[in-house]
Structures are given as structure tokens and as C-alpha cells.
N, CA, C and O atoms as a GROMACS GRO file, in nm:
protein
  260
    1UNK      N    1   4.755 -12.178  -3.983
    1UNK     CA    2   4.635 -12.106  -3.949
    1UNK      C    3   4.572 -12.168  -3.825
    1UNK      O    4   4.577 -12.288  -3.798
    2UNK      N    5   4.508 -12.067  -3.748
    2UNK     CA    6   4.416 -12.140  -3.613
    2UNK      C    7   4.306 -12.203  -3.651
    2UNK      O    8   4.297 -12.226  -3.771
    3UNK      N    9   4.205 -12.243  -3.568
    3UNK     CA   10   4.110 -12.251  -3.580
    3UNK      C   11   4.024 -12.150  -3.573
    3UNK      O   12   3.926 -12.134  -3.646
    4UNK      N   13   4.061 -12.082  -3.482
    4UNK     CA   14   3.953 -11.949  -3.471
    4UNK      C   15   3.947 -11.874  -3.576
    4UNK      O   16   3.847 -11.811  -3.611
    5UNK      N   17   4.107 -11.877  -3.664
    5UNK     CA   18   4.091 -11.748  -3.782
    5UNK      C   19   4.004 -11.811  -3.897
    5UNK      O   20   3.936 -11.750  -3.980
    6UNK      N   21   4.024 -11.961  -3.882
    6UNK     CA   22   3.939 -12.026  -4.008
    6UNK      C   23   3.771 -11.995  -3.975
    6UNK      O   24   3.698 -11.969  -4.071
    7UNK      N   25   3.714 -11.998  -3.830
    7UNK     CA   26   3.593 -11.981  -3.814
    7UNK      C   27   3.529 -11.866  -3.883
    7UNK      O   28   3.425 -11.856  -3.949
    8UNK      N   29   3.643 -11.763  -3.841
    8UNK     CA   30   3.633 -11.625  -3.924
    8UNK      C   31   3.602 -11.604  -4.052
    8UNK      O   32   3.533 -11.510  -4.092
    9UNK      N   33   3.667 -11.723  -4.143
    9UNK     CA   34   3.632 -11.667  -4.311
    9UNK      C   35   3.495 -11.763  -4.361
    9UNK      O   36   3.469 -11.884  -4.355
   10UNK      N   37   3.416 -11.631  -4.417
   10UNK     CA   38   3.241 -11.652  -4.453
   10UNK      C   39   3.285 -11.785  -4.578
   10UNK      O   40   3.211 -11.778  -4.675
   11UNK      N   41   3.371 -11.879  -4.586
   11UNK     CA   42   3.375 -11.953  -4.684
   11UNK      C   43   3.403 -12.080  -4.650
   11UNK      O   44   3.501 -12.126  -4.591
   12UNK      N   45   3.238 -12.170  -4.725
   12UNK     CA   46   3.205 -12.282  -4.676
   12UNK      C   47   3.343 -12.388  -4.722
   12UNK      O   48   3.413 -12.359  -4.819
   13UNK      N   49   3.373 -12.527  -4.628
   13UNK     CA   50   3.500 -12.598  -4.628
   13UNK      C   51   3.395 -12.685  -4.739
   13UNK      O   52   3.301 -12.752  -4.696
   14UNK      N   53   3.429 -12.674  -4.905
   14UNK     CA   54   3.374 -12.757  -4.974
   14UNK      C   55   3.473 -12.831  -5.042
   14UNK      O   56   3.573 -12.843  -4.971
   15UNK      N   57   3.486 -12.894  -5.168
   15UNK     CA   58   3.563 -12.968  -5.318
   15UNK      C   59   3.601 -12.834  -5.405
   15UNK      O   60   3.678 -12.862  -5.497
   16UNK      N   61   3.563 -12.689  -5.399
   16UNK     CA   62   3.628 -12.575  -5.460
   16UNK      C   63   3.702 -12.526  -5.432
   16UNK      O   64   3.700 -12.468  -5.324
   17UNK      N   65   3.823 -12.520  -5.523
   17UNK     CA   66   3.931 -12.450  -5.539
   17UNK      C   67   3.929 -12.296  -5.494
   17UNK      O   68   3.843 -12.208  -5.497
   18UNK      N   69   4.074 -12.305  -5.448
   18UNK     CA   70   4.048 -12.151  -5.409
   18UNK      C   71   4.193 -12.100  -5.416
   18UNK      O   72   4.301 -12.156  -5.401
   19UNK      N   73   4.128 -11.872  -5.465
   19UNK     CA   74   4.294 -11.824  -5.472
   19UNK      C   75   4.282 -11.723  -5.338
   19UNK      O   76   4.208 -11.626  -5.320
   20UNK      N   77   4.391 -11.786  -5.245
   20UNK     CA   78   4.378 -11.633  -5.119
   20UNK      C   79   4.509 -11.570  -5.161
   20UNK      O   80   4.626 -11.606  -5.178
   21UNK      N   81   4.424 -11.434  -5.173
   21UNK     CA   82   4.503 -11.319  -5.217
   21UNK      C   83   4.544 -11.249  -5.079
   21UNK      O   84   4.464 -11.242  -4.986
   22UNK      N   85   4.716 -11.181  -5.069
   22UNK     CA   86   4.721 -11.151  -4.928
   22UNK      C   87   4.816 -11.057  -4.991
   22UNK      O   88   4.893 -11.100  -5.077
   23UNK      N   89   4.817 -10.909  -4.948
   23UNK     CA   90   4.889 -10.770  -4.954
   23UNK      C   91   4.854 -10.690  -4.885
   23UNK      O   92   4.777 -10.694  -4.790
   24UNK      N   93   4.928 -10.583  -4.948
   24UNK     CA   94   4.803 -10.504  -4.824
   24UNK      C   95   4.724 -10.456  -4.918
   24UNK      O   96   4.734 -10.490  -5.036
   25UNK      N   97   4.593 -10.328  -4.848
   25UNK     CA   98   4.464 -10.360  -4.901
   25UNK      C   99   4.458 -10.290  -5.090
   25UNK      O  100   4.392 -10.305  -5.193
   26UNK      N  101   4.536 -10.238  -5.054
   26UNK     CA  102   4.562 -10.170  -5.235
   26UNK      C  103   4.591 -10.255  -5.328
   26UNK      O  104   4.522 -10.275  -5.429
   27UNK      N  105   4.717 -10.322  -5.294
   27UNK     CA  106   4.745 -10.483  -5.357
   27UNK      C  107   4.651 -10.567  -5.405
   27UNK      O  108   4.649 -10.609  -5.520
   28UNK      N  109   4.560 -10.596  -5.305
   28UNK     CA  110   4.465 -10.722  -5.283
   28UNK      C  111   4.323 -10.615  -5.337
   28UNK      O  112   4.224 -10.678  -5.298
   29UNK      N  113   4.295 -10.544  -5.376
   29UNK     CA  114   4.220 -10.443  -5.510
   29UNK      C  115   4.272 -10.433  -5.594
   29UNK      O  116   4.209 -10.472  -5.692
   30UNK      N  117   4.379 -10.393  -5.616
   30UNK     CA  118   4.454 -10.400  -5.758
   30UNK      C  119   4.402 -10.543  -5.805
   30UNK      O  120   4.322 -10.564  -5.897
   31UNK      N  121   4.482 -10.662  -5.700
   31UNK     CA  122   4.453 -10.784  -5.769
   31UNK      C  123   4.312 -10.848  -5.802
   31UNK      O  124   4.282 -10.944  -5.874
   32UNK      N  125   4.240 -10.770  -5.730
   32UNK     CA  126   4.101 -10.830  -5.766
   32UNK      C  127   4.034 -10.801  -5.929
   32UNK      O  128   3.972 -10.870  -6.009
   33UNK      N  129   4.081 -10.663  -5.926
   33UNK     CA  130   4.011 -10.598  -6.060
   33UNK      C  131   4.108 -10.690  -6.117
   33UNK      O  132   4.054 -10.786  -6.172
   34UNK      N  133   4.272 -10.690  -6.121
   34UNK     CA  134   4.328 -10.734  -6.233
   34UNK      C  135   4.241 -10.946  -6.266
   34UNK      O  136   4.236 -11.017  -6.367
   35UNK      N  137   4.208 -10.960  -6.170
   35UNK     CA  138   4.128 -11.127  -6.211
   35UNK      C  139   3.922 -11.048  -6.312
   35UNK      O  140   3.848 -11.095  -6.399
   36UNK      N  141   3.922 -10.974  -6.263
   36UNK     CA  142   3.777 -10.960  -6.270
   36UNK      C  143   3.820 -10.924  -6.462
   36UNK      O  144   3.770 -10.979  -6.560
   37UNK      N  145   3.920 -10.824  -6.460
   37UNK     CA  146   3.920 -10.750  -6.623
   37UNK      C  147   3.999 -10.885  -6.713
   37UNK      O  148   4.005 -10.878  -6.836
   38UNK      N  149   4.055 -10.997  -6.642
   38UNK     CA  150   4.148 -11.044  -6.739
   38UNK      C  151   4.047 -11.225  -6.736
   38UNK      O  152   4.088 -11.333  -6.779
   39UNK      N  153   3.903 -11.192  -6.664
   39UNK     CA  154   3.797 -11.258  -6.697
   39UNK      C  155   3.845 -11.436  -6.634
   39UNK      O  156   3.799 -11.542  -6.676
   40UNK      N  157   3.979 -11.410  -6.491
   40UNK     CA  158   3.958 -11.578  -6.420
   40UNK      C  159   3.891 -11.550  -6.328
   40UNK      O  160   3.893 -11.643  -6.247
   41UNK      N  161   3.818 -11.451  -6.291
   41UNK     CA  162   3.697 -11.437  -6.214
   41UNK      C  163   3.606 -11.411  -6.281
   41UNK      O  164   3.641 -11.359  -6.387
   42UNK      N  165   3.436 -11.431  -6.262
   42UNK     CA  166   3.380 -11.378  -6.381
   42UNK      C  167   3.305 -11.286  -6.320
   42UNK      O  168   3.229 -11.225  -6.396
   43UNK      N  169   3.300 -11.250  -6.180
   43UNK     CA  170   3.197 -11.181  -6.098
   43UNK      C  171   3.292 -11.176  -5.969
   43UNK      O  172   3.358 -11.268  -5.921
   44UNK      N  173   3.279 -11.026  -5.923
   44UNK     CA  174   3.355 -10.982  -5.803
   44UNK      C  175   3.280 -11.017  -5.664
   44UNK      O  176   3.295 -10.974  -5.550
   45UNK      N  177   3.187 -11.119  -5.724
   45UNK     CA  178   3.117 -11.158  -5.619
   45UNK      C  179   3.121 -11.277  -5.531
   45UNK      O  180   3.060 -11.314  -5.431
   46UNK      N  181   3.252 -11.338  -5.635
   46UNK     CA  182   3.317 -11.452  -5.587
   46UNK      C  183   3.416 -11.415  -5.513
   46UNK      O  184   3.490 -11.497  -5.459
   47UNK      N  185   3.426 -11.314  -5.504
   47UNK     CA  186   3.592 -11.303  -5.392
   47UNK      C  187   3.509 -11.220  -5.252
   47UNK      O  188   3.428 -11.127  -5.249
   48UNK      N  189   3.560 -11.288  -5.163
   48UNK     CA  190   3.517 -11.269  -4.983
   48UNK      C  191   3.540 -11.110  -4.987
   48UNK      O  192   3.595 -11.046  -5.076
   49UNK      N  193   3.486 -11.065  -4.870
   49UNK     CA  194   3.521 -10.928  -4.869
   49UNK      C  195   3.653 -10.956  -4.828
   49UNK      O  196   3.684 -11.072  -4.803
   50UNK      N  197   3.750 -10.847  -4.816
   50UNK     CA  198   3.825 -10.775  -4.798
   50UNK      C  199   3.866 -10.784  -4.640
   50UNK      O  200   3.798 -10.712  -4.568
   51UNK      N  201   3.988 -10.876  -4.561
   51UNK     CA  202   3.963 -10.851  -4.410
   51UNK      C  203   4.095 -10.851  -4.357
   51UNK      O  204   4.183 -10.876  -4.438
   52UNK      N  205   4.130 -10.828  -4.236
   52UNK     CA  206   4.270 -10.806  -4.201
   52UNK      C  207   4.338 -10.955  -4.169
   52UNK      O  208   4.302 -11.033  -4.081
   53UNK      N  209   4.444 -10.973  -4.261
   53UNK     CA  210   4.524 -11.066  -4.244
   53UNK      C  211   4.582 -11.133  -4.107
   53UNK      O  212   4.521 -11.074  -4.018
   54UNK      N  213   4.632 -11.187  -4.073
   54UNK     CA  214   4.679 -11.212  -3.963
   54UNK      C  215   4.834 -11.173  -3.939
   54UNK      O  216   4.903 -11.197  -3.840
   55UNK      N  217   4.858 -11.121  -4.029
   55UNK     CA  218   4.975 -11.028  -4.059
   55UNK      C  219   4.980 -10.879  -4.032
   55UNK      O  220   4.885 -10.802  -4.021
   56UNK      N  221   5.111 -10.854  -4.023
   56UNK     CA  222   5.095 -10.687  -3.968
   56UNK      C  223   5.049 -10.639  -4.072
   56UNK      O  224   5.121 -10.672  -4.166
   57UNK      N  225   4.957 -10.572  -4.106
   57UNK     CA  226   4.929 -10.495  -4.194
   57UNK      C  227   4.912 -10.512  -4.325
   57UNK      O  228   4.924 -10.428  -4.414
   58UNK      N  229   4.877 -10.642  -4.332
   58UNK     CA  230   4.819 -10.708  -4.454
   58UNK      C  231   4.672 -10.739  -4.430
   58UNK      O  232   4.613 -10.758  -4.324
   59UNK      N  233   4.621 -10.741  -4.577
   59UNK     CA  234   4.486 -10.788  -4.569
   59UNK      C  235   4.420 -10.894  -4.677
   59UNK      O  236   4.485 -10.908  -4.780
   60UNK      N  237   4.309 -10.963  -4.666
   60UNK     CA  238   4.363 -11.063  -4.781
   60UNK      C  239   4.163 -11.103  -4.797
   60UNK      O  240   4.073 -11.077  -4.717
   61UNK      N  241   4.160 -11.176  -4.938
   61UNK     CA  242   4.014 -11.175  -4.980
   61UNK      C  243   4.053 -11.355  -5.050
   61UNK      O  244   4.171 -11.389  -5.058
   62UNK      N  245   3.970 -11.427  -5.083
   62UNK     CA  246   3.941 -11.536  -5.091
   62UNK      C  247   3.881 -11.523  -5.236
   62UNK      O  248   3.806 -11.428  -5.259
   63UNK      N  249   3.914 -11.622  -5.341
   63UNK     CA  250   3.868 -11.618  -5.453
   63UNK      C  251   3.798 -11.790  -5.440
   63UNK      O  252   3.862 -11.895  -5.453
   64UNK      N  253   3.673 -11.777  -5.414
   64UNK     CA  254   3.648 -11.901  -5.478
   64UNK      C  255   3.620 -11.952  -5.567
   64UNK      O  256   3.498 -11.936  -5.575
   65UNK      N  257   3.675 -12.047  -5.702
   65UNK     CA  258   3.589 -12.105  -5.789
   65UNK      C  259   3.528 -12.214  -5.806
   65UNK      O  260   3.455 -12.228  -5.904
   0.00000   0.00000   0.00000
């Protein structure tokens, strides 16, 4: 990863673990609900929005816990 793409993600460099989810954007929704309904997320408010990967046509969201 660059530096610039890290400047990019709204998520502070702390001691929390983290899951980056990367598909494309259907994938990376599917996978969100599937953490939110199977309760290792407990709030969809922990995962970053939704942004374009640095990949062709992937996109990817940040789970922090």
C-alpha cells in the first residue's frame, strides 16, 4: 500500500484489530450484512464506508473492532 492510499482511509492508526473486506461492491455488501446478521459486527457502523479499491474494479470497507 502507498502512503497516499493509507491517507485516504477515515481509520485512525490505533492497537484495534481490523477485517478489510475487498470484492467488488456486491461482495463487500453481501459480506457486511453476512458479519452484521451472524453478530461479529455488532453495528454497521463499524465498517468504513464502502470505497474503490486500488484494484480494477474492486472495492473494499474496513471492519474495525
Amino acid at each position: 500500500m502507498t502512503t497516499e492510499f493509507n491517507e485516504l482511509l477515515p481509520v485512525p492508526h490505533t492497537d484495534k484489530s481490523q477485517i478489510w473486506i475487498i470484492g467488488t461492491r456486491e461482495q463487500v455488501l453481501h459480506t457486511i450484512n453476512e458479519f452484521y446478521v451472524k453478530r461479529i459486527a455488532t453495528d454497521r457502523v463499524k465498517f468504513t464506508p464502502i470505497i474503490p479499491a486500488p484494484f480494477e474494479g474492486k472495492y473494499m470497507s474496513v471492519l474495525v473492532r
